Coordinates of C-alpha atoms and ligand atoms in Angstrom, one line a residue:
M749 CA -40.6 11.7 48.3
S750 CA -44.0 12.7 47.1
E751 CA -42.6 15.3 44.8
Q752 CA -40.1 12.8 43.4
G753 CA -42.9 10.3 42.7
N754 CA -44.9 12.9 40.8
T755 CA -41.8 14.0 38.8
S756 CA -41.0 10.4 37.6
D757 CA -44.7 9.8 36.8
K758 CA -44.6 12.9 34.6
V759 CA -41.3 11.8 32.9
I760 CA -42.8 8.4 32.1
T761 CA -46.0 9.9 30.8
R762 CA -44.0 12.3 28.6
A763 CA -41.9 9.3 27.3
W764 CA -45.1 7.5 26.3
W765 CA -46.3 10.5 24.4
V766 CA -43.0 10.9 22.6
L767 CA -43.1 7.2 21.7
I768 CA -46.7 7.4 20.4
L769 CA -46.1 10.6 18.4
T770 CA -42.9 9.2 16.9
T771 CA -44.7 6.1 15.8
L772 CA -47.5 8.1 14.3
V773 CA -45.1 10.5 12.5
V774 CA -42.9 7.7 11.1
G775 CA -46.0 5.6 10.1
G776 CA -47.6 8.6 8.5
V777 CA -44.5 9.6 6.5
G778 CA -44.1 5.9 5.4
F779 CA -47.8 5.7 4.4
F780 CA -47.4 9.0 2.5
L781 CA -44.3 7.8 0.6
I782 CA -45.7 4.4 -0.3
V783 CA -49.3 5.2 -1.1
V784 CA -49.4 8.8 -2.2
L785 CA -46.0 9.3 -3.8
G786 CA -45.8 5.7 -5.0
N787 CA -48.7 6.2 -7.3
Q788 CA -47.2 9.4 -8.7
I789 CA -44.1 7.7 -10.1
E790 CA -44.3 7.8 -13.8
V791 CA -42.3 5.7 -16.1
E792 CA -41.6 8.0 -19.1
D793 CA -40.1 5.6 -21.5
P794 CA -42.9 4.2 -23.6
I795 CA -41.3 0.8 -23.9
V796 CA -40.6 0.4 -20.2
E797 CA -44.2 1.5 -19.6
N798 CA -45.4 -1.4 -21.6
F799 CA -44.2 -4.0 -19.2
T800 CA -45.0 -2.9 -15.7
P801 CA -44.6 -5.6 -13.1
T802 CA -48.3 -6.0 -12.8
D803 CA -48.5 -7.0 -16.5
L804 CA -45.8 -9.5 -16.0
F805 CA -47.3 -11.2 -13.0
V806 CA -50.8 -11.5 -14.5
Q807 CA -50.6 -14.1 -17.2
P808 CA -53.6 -16.2 -18.0
D809 CA -51.9 -19.6 -17.9
A810 CA -50.1 -19.1 -14.7
E811 CA -50.8 -19.3 -11.0
W812 CA -48.7 -16.5 -9.8
N813 CA -48.4 -17.5 -6.3
T814 CA -45.1 -17.1 -4.5
S815 CA -46.4 -17.6 -1.0
V816 CA -44.2 -19.7 1.2
L817 CA -47.3 -21.1 2.8
V818 CA -48.6 -22.6 -0.4
A819 CA -47.1 -26.1 -0.8
K820 CA -47.4 -27.9 -4.2
S821 CA -44.7 -30.5 -3.8
P822 CA -43.7 -33.1 -1.1
E823 CA -40.7 -30.9 -0.3
T824 CA -42.6 -27.7 0.3
R825 CA -45.3 -29.6 2.3
E826 CA -42.5 -30.7 4.7
I827 CA -41.2 -27.1 4.9
R828 CA -44.7 -25.8 5.5
R829 CA -45.2 -28.3 8.3
L830 CA -42.1 -27.1 10.0
T831 CA -43.1 -23.5 9.5
W832 CA -46.4 -24.0 11.2
F833 CA -44.8 -26.0 14.0
V834 CA -42.3 -23.2 14.7
F835 CA -45.0 -20.6 14.4
S836 CA -47.2 -22.4 16.9
I837 CA -44.5 -22.7 19.4
A838 CA -43.5 -19.0 18.9
G839 CA -47.2 -18.1 19.1
G840 CA -47.6 -20.0 22.3
I841 CA -44.6 -18.3 23.9
F842 CA -46.0 -14.9 22.8
L843 CA -49.4 -15.6 24.3
V844 CA -47.9 -16.9 27.6
V845 CA -45.4 -14.0 27.9
E846 CA -47.9 -11.2 26.9
G847 CA -50.6 -12.8 29.0
L848 CA -48.4 -12.8 32.1
L849 CA -47.3 -9.2 31.3
L850 CA -50.9 -8.0 31.0
Y851 CA -51.9 -9.9 34.2
A852 CA -49.0 -8.3 36.1
I853 CA -49.8 -4.8 34.8
F854 CA -53.5 -5.0 35.8
R855 CA -53.2 -7.2 38.9
Y856 CA -50.4 -5.3 40.5
R857 CA -51.3 -1.8 39.5
R858 CA -50.8 0.9 42.1
T859 CA -54.2 1.6 43.6
K860 CA -55.6 5.0 44.2
K861 CA -55.3 4.4 47.9
Q862 CA -51.6 3.5 47.6
R863 CA -51.0 6.6 45.5
L864 CA -52.6 8.8 48.1
E865 CA -50.7 7.1 50.9
E866 CA -47.5 7.1 49.0
T867 CA -46.4 3.7 50.3
G868 CA -43.2 3.9 48.3
E869 CA -41.4 1.2 46.4
P870 CA -42.8 -2.4 46.3
V871 CA -41.1 -5.2 48.1
Q872 CA -37.7 -5.9 46.3
L873 CA -36.8 -9.5 45.7
Y874 CA -33.2 -10.7 45.0
G875 CA -32.6 -14.1 43.5
S876 CA -34.9 -17.1 43.4
N877 CA -33.5 -20.5 42.5
P878 CA -36.7 -22.1 41.3
V879 CA -37.4 -19.1 39.0
E880 CA -33.8 -19.1 37.7
I881 CA -33.9 -22.8 37.0
A882 CA -37.3 -22.6 35.3
W883 CA -36.2 -19.8 32.9
T884 CA -33.0 -21.6 32.0
I885 CA -34.5 -25.1 31.5
I886 CA -37.6 -24.2 29.6
P887 CA -35.8 -22.2 26.8
I888 CA -33.3 -25.0 26.5
I889 CA -36.1 -27.5 25.9
I890 CA -37.8 -25.2 23.4
V891 CA -34.6 -24.6 21.4
L892 CA -33.8 -28.4 21.5
V893 CA -37.3 -29.3 20.1
L894 CA -37.0 -26.6 17.4
C895 CA -33.5 -27.8 16.5
L896 CA -34.6 -31.5 16.2
A897 CA -37.6 -30.6 14.1
T898 CA -35.4 -28.5 11.8
I899 CA -32.8 -31.2 11.4
R900 CA -35.5 -33.7 10.5
T901 CA -36.9 -31.4 7.8
I902 CA -33.5 -30.6 6.4
Q903 CA -32.8 -34.4 6.1
T904 CA -36.0 -35.0 4.3
V905 CA -35.8 -32.0 1.9
Q906 CA -32.1 -31.5 1.2
P907 CA -30.4 -34.3 -0.8
T908 CA -26.7 -35.1 -0.8
K909 CA -24.8 -35.9 -3.9
N910 CA -25.7 -39.6 -3.7
D911 CA -29.5 -39.2 -3.2
R912 CA -30.3 -38.9 -6.9
P913 CA -33.6 -40.9 -7.5
E914 CA -33.3 -43.6 -10.1
N915 CA -36.0 -42.2 -12.4
A916 CA -35.0 -38.6 -12.0
L917 CA -34.6 -36.1 -14.8
T918 CA -31.4 -34.1 -14.5
V919 CA -31.4 -30.3 -15.0
E920 CA -28.2 -28.3 -14.6
V921 CA -29.1 -24.9 -13.3
I922 CA -26.6 -22.1 -13.8
G923 CA -27.1 -18.7 -12.4
H924 CA -25.8 -15.7 -14.4
R925 CA -26.0 -12.0 -13.8
W926 CA -29.0 -11.7 -14.5
W927 CA -30.6 -14.7 -16.0
W928 CA -30.9 -18.5 -15.5
E929 CA -29.5 -21.2 -17.7
F930 CA -31.2 -24.6 -17.7
R931 CA -29.3 -27.5 -19.3
Y932 CA -30.8 -30.9 -19.8
P933 CA -27.8 -33.2 -20.4
E934 CA -29.8 -36.3 -21.0
L935 CA -32.0 -34.6 -23.6
N936 CA -29.5 -32.3 -25.3
V937 CA -31.6 -29.2 -24.5
V938 CA -30.4 -25.8 -23.3
T939 CA -32.8 -23.0 -22.4
A940 CA -33.0 -19.9 -20.3
N941 CA -35.2 -18.5 -17.6
E942 CA -38.1 -20.9 -18.2
M943 CA -37.5 -24.4 -16.8
Y944 CA -39.8 -27.0 -18.3
I945 CA -40.3 -30.2 -16.3
P946 CA -42.6 -33.2 -16.4
V947 CA -45.3 -33.7 -13.7
D948 CA -44.9 -36.4 -11.0
R949 CA -41.3 -37.1 -11.9
P950 CA -38.4 -36.3 -9.6
I951 CA -36.2 -33.5 -10.9
W952 CA -32.6 -33.7 -10.0
M953 CA -31.0 -30.3 -10.1
E954 CA -27.3 -29.6 -10.1
I955 CA -27.0 -25.9 -9.3
G956 CA -24.0 -23.7 -10.0
S957 CA -23.1 -20.2 -11.0
A958 CA -21.1 -18.6 -13.8
D959 CA -20.2 -15.5 -11.8
V960 CA -21.4 -14.6 -8.3
I961 CA -23.6 -16.3 -5.7
H962 CA -27.3 -16.5 -6.7
S963 CA -30.1 -18.6 -5.1
F964 CA -32.6 -20.7 -6.9
W965 CA -36.0 -20.3 -5.3
V966 CA -39.4 -21.4 -6.5
P967 CA -41.4 -21.1 -3.3
E968 CA -44.3 -23.5 -4.1
L969 CA -42.0 -26.2 -5.3
Q970 CA -38.9 -26.1 -3.1
G971 CA -36.9 -24.1 -0.6
K972 CA -33.9 -21.9 -1.6
M973 CA -30.7 -23.4 -2.8
D974 CA -27.6 -21.3 -3.4
A975 CA -25.9 -21.2 -6.8
I976 CA -22.2 -20.9 -6.1
P977 CA -19.4 -20.4 -8.6
A978 CA -17.1 -23.5 -9.0
H979 CA -19.2 -25.6 -6.7
T980 CA -22.3 -27.8 -7.3
N981 CA -25.2 -27.9 -5.0
Y982 CA -27.7 -30.7 -5.4
W983 CA -31.4 -30.1 -5.2
K984 CA -34.5 -32.1 -6.0
L985 CA -38.2 -31.4 -6.4
T986 CA -41.3 -33.2 -7.7
A987 CA -44.1 -31.1 -9.1
E988 CA -47.5 -32.7 -8.5
K989 CA -49.7 -30.4 -10.7
V990 CA -49.4 -29.1 -14.2
G991 CA -49.0 -25.3 -14.3
T992 CA -46.6 -22.5 -14.2
Y993 CA -44.8 -21.6 -11.0
L994 CA -43.0 -18.4 -10.4
G995 CA -39.6 -18.1 -8.7
Q996 CA -36.9 -15.5 -8.1
C997 CA -33.2 -15.3 -7.4
A998 CA -33.1 -15.2 -3.7
E999 CA -29.5 -14.0 -3.0
Y1000 CA -28.6 -10.4 -3.7
C1001 CA -26.3 -10.6 -6.8
G1002 CA -26.1 -7.0 -8.1
N1003 CA -28.4 -4.2 -9.3
Q1004 CA -30.6 -6.4 -11.4
H1005 CA -31.1 -9.1 -8.8
A1006 CA -34.8 -8.4 -8.7
N1007 CA -35.0 -9.0 -12.5
M1008 CA -33.7 -12.6 -12.3
L1009 CA -37.0 -14.4 -12.4
I1010 CA -37.6 -18.1 -12.8
R1011 CA -40.7 -19.7 -14.4
V1012 CA -41.1 -23.4 -13.9
V1013 CA -43.5 -24.8 -16.5
V1014 CA -44.8 -28.2 -15.4
L1015 CA -46.3 -30.3 -18.3
D1016 CA -47.8 -33.7 -18.4
E1017 CA -45.5 -36.5 -19.6
S1018 CA -46.4 -36.4 -23.3
G1019 CA -46.4 -32.6 -23.3
F1020 CA -43.0 -32.5 -21.8
D1021 CA -41.6 -35.1 -24.2
G1022 CA -42.9 -33.0 -27.2
W1023 CA -41.3 -29.9 -25.7
A1024 CA -38.0 -31.7 -25.2
K1025 CA -38.0 -33.1 -28.7
D1026 CA -38.7 -29.7 -30.3
Q1027 CA -36.0 -28.1 -28.1
S1028 CA -33.3 -30.7 -29.0
L1029 CA -33.7 -30.0 -32.7
P1030 CA -32.1 -27.0 -34.5
A1031 CA -34.5 -24.1 -35.2
D1032 CA -36.6 -24.2 -38.4
N1033 CA -34.5 -22.8 -41.2
V1034 CA -36.7 -20.1 -42.5
T1035 CA -35.5 -18.2 -45.5
S1036 CA -36.7 -15.0 -46.9
D1037 CA -34.8 -11.8 -47.9
Q1038 CA -35.4 -10.1 -44.6
V1039 CA -34.6 -13.2 -42.5
D1040 CA -31.4 -13.8 -44.5
L1041 CA -30.3 -10.2 -44.0
G1042 CA -31.1 -10.5 -40.3
R1043 CA -29.0 -13.7 -40.0
K1044 CA -26.1 -11.8 -41.6
V1045 CA -26.5 -9.0 -39.1
F1046 CA -26.5 -11.5 -36.3
L1047 CA -23.2 -13.1 -37.6
K1048 CA -21.6 -9.8 -38.6
Y1049 CA -21.8 -8.2 -35.1
A1050 CA -20.9 -9.5 -31.7
C1051 CA -24.3 -11.3 -31.2
Q1052 CA -22.9 -14.6 -32.3
S1053 CA -19.9 -14.5 -30.0
C1054 CA -22.1 -14.6 -26.9
H1055 CA -25.4 -16.3 -28.1
A1056 CA -25.6 -19.8 -29.5
V1057 CA -28.1 -20.7 -32.2
A1058 CA -27.7 -24.4 -33.0
G1059 CA -26.1 -24.7 -36.5
V1060 CA -25.4 -21.0 -36.7
S1061 CA -23.3 -19.8 -33.8
D1062 CA -21.9 -21.3 -30.6
G1063 CA -21.4 -18.5 -28.0
T1064 CA -22.0 -19.6 -24.4
Y1065 CA -21.8 -16.4 -22.5
A1066 CA -25.4 -15.4 -23.0
P1067 CA -28.7 -17.2 -23.4
D1068 CA -29.0 -19.9 -26.1
L1069 CA -31.3 -18.5 -28.8
T1070 CA -32.0 -21.6 -30.8
H1071 CA -35.6 -21.7 -29.6
L1072 CA -35.9 -18.1 -28.4
M1073 CA -39.5 -17.7 -29.5
S1074 CA -40.7 -20.7 -27.5
R1075 CA -40.2 -18.6 -24.4
K1076 CA -42.8 -16.3 -23.1
T1077 CA -40.2 -13.8 -21.7
F1078 CA -36.6 -12.8 -22.1
A1079 CA -33.9 -10.7 -20.2
G1080 CA -34.1 -12.8 -17.1
G1081 CA -37.9 -13.3 -17.3
M1082 CA -38.6 -9.6 -17.0
I1083 CA -39.9 -8.8 -20.5
P1084 CA -42.7 -10.4 -22.5
N1085 CA -41.1 -11.9 -25.6
T1086 CA -42.5 -10.0 -28.5
A1087 CA -40.9 -8.6 -31.6
D1088 CA -41.4 -5.0 -30.5
N1089 CA -39.8 -5.7 -27.1
L1090 CA -36.9 -7.4 -28.8
K1091 CA -36.3 -4.4 -31.0
A1092 CA -36.3 -2.1 -27.9
W1093 CA -34.0 -4.4 -26.1
I1094 CA -31.4 -4.7 -28.9
D1095 CA -31.5 -0.9 -29.5
D1096 CA -30.6 -0.1 -25.9
P1097 CA -30.5 -2.8 -23.3
A1098 CA -29.3 -0.5 -20.6
Q1099 CA -32.4 1.6 -20.9
I1100 CA -34.5 -1.5 -19.8
K1101 CA -32.0 -3.3 -17.6
P1102 CA -29.2 -1.1 -16.5
G1103 CA -26.0 -3.1 -15.7
S1104 CA -26.9 -6.0 -18.0
D1105 CA -23.9 -7.4 -20.0
M1106 CA -25.9 -7.2 -23.2
P1107 CA -24.3 -4.2 -25.1
A1108 CA -25.9 -1.7 -27.3
L1109 CA -24.2 -2.6 -30.6
Q1110 CA -25.3 0.7 -32.3
L1111 CA -27.2 -1.2 -35.0
T1112 CA -29.1 1.0 -37.5
P1113 CA -32.9 0.9 -37.2
Q1114 CA -32.9 -1.1 -40.5
E1115 CA -30.4 -3.6 -39.0
I1116 CA -32.6 -4.0 -35.9
E1117 CA -35.6 -4.7 -38.1
Q1118 CA -33.7 -7.3 -39.9
V1119 CA -32.1 -9.1 -37.0
V1120 CA -35.5 -9.2 -35.2
A1121 CA -37.1 -10.6 -38.3
Y1122 CA -34.5 -13.4 -38.1
L1123 CA -34.8 -13.9 -34.3
V1124 CA -38.6 -14.3 -34.5
T1125 CA -38.1 -17.3 -36.7
L1126 CA -36.2 -19.1 -33.9
K1127 CA -39.1 -21.2 -32.7
Ligands
LIG2278 CU1 -29.0 -13.6 -9.0 CU2 -29.9 -12.4 -7.1

């Protein structure tokens, strides 16, 4: 008996050591990979090097906060309230369970005297109706409370087709691999990746997809809503503060899922009206030798069959370029929108965004110069 007791003690001690050492080794390897090797990764392409994620996220006019705990709209405040409610219940359960566990560990520890006397196994208990009833009823009540609170939040936050507010602005949101299209049917405006909205006015979104399932998610303004092909989901939000809010496709949709960013630019009423008016007009018709040559390149190659430029071409497969230069970014929000970046993109899109449907059209360096000279006039 005594020998047996000692053997099982040894086995348990050994098991603890194995657990602790495994944790240390796995943690150490993880730390090494992330911190030490992570810093060694070098991006050799000079163009890709120019837009590291840190550059993208630090932009002077933007509050780059994607925390789910920061609420900047009535909808996210409601979601945050539920989050903290659920968290406090879960936290309470954690404290009670761990507290009882620690109490039991220390209160009923085998004493030195017991160890010397080898009193054997503790008293074994089988079945206790009060205990069984308690641990059945209490979880049922907890789950019921969580369920009711969640249903209430969903009803507040998630509209049905008939819930469109009277004074709302409609935005059709269409997910593409890998960029976002925003259409404003009441304003005759089409844009990509950067959704402009007025402050303090309900935005009514009709969300769909052109290919696979995506998910529209701007954490500070609303929860996630799936973008599903051949199906419309309705979503609404009201931004309460002027600024730029960052979002991200939240449903894995292929290898560039991470580069399917959303920027929501909230403007005051007059600012938004000005933006919408500019966007609804054709682009300025700039003419110069280089620009005219660039327009010819644009029309000669496949550019025009995918991209629309009001009055010039009417492709719908790819982002509308009528006011390309009014956007801060392109390629699904991953690249700062500059002439140099446009040249690199047109030269070899796969180098920057592998898997993108934008083809390398094998333009000569001269043709690239010309077409970009034209594109940068699209303001
Ligand atoms: Cu689109 Cu993930």
